PDB file of C-alpha atoms in Angstrom:
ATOM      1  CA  UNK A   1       0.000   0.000   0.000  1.00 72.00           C
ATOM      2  CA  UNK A   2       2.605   2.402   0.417  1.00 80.00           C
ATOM      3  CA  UNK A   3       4.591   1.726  -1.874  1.00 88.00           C
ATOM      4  CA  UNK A   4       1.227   2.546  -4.312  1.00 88.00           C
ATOM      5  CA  UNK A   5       1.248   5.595  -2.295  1.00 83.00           C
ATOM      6  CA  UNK A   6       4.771   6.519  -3.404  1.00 88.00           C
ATOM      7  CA  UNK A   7       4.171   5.855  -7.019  1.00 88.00           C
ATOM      8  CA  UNK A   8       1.316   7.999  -7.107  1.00 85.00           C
ATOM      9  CA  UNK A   9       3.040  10.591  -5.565  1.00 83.00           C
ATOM     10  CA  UNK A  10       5.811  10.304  -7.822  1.00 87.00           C
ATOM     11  CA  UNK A  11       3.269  10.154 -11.289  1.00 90.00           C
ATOM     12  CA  UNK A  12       1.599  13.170 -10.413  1.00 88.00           C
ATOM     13  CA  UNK A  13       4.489  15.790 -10.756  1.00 87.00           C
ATOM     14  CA  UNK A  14       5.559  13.584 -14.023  1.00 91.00           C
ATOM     15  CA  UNK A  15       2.136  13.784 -15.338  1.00 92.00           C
ATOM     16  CA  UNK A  16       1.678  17.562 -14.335  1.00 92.00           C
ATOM     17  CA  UNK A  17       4.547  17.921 -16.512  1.00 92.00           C
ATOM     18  CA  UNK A  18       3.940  16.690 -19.415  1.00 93.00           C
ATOM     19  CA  UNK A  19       0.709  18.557 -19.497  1.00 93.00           C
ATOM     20  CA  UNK A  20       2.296  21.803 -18.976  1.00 92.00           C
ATOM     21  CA  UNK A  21       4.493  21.078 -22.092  1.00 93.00           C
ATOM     22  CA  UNK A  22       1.526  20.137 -23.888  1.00 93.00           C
ATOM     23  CA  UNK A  23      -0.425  23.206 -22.859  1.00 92.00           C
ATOM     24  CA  UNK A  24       2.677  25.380 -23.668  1.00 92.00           C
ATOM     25  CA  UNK A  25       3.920  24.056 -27.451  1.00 92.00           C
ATOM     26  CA  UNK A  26       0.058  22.855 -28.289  1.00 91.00           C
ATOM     27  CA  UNK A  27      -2.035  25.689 -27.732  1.00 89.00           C
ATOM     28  CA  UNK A  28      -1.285  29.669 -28.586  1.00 91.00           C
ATOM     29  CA  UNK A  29      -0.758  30.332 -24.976  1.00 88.00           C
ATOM     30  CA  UNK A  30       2.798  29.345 -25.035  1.00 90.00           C
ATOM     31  CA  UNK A  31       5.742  29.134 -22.144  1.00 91.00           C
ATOM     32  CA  UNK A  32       5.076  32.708 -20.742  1.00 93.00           C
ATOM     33  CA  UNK A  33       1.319  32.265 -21.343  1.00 92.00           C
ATOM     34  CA  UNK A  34       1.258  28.657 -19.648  1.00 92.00           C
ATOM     35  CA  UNK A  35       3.476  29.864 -16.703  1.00 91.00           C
ATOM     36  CA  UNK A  36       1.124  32.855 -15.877  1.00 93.00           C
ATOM     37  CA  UNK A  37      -1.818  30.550 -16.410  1.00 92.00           C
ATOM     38  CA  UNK A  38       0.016  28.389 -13.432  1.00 91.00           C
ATOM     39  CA  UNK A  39       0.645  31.501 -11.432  1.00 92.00           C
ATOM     40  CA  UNK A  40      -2.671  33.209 -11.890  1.00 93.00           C
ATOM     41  CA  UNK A  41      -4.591  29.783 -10.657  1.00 91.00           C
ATOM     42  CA  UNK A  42      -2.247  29.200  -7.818  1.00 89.00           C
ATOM     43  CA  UNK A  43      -3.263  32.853  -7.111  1.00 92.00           C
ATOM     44  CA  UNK A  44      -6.683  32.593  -7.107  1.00 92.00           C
ATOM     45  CA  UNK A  45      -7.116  29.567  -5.868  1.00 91.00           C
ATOM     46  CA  UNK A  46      -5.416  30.708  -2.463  1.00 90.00           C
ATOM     47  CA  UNK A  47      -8.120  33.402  -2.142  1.00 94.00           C
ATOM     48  CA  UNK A  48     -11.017  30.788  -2.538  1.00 94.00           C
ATOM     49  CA  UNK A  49      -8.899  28.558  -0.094  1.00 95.00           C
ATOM     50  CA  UNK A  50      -9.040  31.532   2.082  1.00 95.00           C
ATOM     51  CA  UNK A  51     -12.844  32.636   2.130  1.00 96.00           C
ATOM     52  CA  UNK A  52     -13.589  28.783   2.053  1.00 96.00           C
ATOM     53  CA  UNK A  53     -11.331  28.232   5.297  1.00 95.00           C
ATOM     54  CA  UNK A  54     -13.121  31.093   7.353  1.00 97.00           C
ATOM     55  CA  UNK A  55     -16.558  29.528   6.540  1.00 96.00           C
ATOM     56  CA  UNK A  56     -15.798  26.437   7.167  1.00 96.00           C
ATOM     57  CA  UNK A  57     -14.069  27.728  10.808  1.00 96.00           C
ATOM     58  CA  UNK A  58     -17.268  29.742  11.334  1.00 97.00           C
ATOM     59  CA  UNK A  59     -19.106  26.374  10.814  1.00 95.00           C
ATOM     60  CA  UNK A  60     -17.518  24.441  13.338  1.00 95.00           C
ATOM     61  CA  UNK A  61     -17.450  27.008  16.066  1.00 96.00           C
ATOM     62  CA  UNK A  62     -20.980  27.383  15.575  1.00 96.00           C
ATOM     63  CA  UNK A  63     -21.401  23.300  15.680  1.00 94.00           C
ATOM     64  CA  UNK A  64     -18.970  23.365  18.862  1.00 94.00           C
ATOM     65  CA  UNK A  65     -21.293  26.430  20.788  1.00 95.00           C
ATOM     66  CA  UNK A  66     -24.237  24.131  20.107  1.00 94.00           C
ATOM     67  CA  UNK A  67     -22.679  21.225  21.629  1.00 92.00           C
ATOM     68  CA  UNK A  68     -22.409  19.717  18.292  1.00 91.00           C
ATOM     69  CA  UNK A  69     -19.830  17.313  16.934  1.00 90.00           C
ATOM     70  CA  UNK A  70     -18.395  19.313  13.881  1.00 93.00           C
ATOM     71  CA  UNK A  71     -17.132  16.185  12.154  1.00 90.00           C
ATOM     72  CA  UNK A  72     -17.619  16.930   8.700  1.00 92.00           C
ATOM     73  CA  UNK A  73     -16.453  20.436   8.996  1.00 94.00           C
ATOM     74  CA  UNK A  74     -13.342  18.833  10.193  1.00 94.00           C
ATOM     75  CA  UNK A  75     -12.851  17.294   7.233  1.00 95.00           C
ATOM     76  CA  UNK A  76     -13.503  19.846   5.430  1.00 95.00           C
ATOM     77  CA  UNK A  77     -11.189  21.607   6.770  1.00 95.00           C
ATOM     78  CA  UNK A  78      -8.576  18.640   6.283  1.00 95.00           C
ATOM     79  CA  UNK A  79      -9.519  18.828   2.431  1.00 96.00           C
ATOM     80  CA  UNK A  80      -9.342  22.709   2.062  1.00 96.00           C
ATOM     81  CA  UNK A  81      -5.525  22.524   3.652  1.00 95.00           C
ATOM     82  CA  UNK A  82      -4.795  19.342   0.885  1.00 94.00           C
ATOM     83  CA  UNK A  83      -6.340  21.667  -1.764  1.00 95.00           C
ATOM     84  CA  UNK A  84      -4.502  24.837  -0.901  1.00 94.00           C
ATOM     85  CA  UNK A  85      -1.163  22.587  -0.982  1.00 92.00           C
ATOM     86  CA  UNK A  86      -2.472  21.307  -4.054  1.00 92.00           C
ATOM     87  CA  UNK A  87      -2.834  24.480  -5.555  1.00 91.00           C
ATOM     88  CA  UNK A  88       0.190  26.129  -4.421  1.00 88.00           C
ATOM     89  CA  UNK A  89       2.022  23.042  -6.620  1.00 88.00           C
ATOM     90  CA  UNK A  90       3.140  24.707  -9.758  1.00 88.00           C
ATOM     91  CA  UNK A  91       1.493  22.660 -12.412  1.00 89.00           C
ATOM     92  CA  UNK A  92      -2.441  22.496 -14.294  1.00 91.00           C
ATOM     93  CA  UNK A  93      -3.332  18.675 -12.932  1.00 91.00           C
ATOM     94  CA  UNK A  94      -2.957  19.549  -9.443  1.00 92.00           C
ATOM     95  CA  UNK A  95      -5.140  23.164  -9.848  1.00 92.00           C
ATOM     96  CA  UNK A  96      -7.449  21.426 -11.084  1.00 91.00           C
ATOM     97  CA  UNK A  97      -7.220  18.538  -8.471  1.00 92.00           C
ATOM     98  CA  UNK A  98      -7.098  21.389  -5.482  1.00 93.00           C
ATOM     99  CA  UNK A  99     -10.432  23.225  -7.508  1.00 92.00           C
ATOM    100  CA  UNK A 100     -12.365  20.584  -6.851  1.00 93.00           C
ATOM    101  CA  UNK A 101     -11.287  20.301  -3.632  1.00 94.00           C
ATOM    102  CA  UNK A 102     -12.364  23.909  -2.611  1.00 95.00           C
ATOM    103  CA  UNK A 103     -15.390  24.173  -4.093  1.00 93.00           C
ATOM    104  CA  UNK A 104     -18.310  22.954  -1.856  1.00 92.00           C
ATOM    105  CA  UNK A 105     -20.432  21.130  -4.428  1.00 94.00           C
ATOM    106  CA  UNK A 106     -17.346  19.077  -5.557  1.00 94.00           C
ATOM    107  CA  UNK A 107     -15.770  18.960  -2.107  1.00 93.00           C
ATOM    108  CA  UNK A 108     -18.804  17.437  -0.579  1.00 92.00           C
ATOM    109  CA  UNK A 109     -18.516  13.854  -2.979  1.00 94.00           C
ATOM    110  CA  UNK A 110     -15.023  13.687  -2.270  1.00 94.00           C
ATOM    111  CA  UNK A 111     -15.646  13.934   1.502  1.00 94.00           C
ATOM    112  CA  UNK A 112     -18.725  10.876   1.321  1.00 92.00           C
ATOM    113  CA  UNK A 113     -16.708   9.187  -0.583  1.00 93.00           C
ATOM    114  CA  UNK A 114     -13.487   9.330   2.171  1.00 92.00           C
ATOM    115  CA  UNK A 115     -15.685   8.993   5.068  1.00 90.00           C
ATOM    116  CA  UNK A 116     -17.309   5.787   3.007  1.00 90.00           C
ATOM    117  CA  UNK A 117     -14.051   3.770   1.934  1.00 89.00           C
ATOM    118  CA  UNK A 118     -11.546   4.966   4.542  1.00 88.00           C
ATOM    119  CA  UNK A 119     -12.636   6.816   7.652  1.00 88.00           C
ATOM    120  CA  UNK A 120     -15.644   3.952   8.574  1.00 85.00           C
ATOM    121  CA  UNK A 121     -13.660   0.794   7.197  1.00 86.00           C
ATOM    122  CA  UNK A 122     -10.366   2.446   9.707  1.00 87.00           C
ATOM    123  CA  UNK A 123     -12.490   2.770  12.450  1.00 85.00           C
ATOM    124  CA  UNK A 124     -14.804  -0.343  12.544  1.00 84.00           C
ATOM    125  CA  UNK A 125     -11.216  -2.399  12.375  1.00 84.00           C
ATOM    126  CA  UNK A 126      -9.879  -0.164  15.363  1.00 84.00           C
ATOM    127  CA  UNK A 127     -12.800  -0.438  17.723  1.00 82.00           C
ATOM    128  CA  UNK A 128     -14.706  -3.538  16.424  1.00 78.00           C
ATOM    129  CA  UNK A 129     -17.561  -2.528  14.831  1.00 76.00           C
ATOM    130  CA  UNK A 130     -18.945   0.195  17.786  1.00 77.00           C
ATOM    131  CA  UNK A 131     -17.858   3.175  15.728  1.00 72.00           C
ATOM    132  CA  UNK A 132     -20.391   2.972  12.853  1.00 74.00           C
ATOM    133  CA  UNK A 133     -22.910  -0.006  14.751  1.00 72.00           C
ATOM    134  CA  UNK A 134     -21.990  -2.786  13.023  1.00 70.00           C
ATOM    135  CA  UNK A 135     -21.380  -5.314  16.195  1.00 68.00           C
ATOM    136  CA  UNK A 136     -20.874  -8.454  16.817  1.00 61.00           C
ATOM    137  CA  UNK A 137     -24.505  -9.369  18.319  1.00 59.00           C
ATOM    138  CA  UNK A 138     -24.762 -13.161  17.903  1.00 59.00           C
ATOM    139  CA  UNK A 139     -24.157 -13.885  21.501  1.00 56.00           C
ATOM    140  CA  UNK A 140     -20.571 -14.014  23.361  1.00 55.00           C
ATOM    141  CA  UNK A 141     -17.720 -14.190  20.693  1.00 55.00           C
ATOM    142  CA  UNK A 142     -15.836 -17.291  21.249  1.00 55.00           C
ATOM    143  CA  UNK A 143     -18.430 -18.796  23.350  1.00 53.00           C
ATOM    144  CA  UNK A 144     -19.106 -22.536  22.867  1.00 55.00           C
ATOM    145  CA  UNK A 145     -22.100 -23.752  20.463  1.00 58.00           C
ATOM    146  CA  UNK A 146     -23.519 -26.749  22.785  1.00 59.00           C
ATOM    147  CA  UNK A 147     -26.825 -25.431  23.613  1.00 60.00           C
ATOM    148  CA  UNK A 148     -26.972 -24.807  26.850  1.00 63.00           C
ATOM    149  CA  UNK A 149     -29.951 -22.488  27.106  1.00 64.00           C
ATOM    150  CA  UNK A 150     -31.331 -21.978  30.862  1.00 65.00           C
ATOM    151  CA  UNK A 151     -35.200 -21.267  30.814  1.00 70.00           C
ATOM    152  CA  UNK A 152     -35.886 -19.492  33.894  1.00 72.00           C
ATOM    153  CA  UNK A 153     -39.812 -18.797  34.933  1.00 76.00           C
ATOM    154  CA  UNK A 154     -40.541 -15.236  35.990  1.00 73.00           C
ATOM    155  CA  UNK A 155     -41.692 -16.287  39.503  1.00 75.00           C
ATOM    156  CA  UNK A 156     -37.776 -17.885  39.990  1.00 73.00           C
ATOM    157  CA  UNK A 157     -36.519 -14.604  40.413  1.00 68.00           C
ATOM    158  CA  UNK A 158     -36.389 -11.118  41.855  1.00 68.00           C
ATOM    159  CA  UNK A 159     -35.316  -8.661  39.530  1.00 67.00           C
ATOM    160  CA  UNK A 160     -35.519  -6.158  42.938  1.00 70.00           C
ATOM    161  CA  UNK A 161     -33.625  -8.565  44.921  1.00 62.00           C
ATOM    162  CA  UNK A 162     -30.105  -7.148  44.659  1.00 53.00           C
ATOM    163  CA  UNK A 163     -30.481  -3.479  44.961  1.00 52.00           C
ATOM    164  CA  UNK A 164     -30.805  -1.353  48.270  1.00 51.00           C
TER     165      UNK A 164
END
């Protein structure tokens, strides 16, 4: 898994490369063009970063005053800091990839999606299920199957009988 990791981090400067060149010698923008093209987006997309990150801290410490767990705002926030690094990369794949990311209406897929397939999977392995409800609820885990079931009649016992 890591090692995926790695590659992918590796392929997506090689990849943002090639595009500038492409961008530069294909279309009539050309180097200086293409290079204020990269600038300009970096540019704006720290302003909507910006304005993005102050809602999104006015969201939570309205959540937290109401005694409300801000959890997606959280990660929110965790994707507006990956798309303002994004963005700050010099290169057109990874605006585009940090765009998406600061816009709500894209951000808020991505987010499902990561809560979905990594956050819920992470925690049901770390605490066993009680994070997201799925438990165990077929009896004692690791108990022996040999059917010994105890039927005990109502008038047997006092559910008052042990407290004071």
């Amino acid at each position: 898994m890591l090692l995926r990791i790695l590659g992918l981090l590796l392929l997506i400067p090689l990849f943002d490369i090639v595009v500038l060149v492409a961008v530069a010698t294909l279309t009539p923008l050309g180097w200086v063009g293409t290079v204020a093209l990269v600038v300009l987006t970096a540019l704006v997309g720290g302003l909507l970063v910006r304005a993005e990150g102050r809602h999104t801290i006015r969201k939570i410490q309205r959540d937290v005053a109401r005694g409300g767990l801000p959890a997606d705002e959280l990660l929110d926030g965790g994707l507006l800091i990956a798309a303002g690094v994004s963005l700050l990369t010099p290169g057109l794949v990874t605006d585009l990839l940090g765009v998406l990311l600061v816009v709500p209406v894209t951000r808020w897929p991505v987010r499902g999606a990561l809560k979905r397939w990594l956050i819920v999977p992470y925690l049901d392995r770390k605490t066993g299920g009680i994070a997201s409800g799925v438990v165990y609820g077929g009896g004692f885990p690791g108990g022996t199957e040999t059917g010994d079931t105890y039927d005990v009649e109502p008038e047997e016992y006092d559910i008052n009988e042990g407290s004071s």
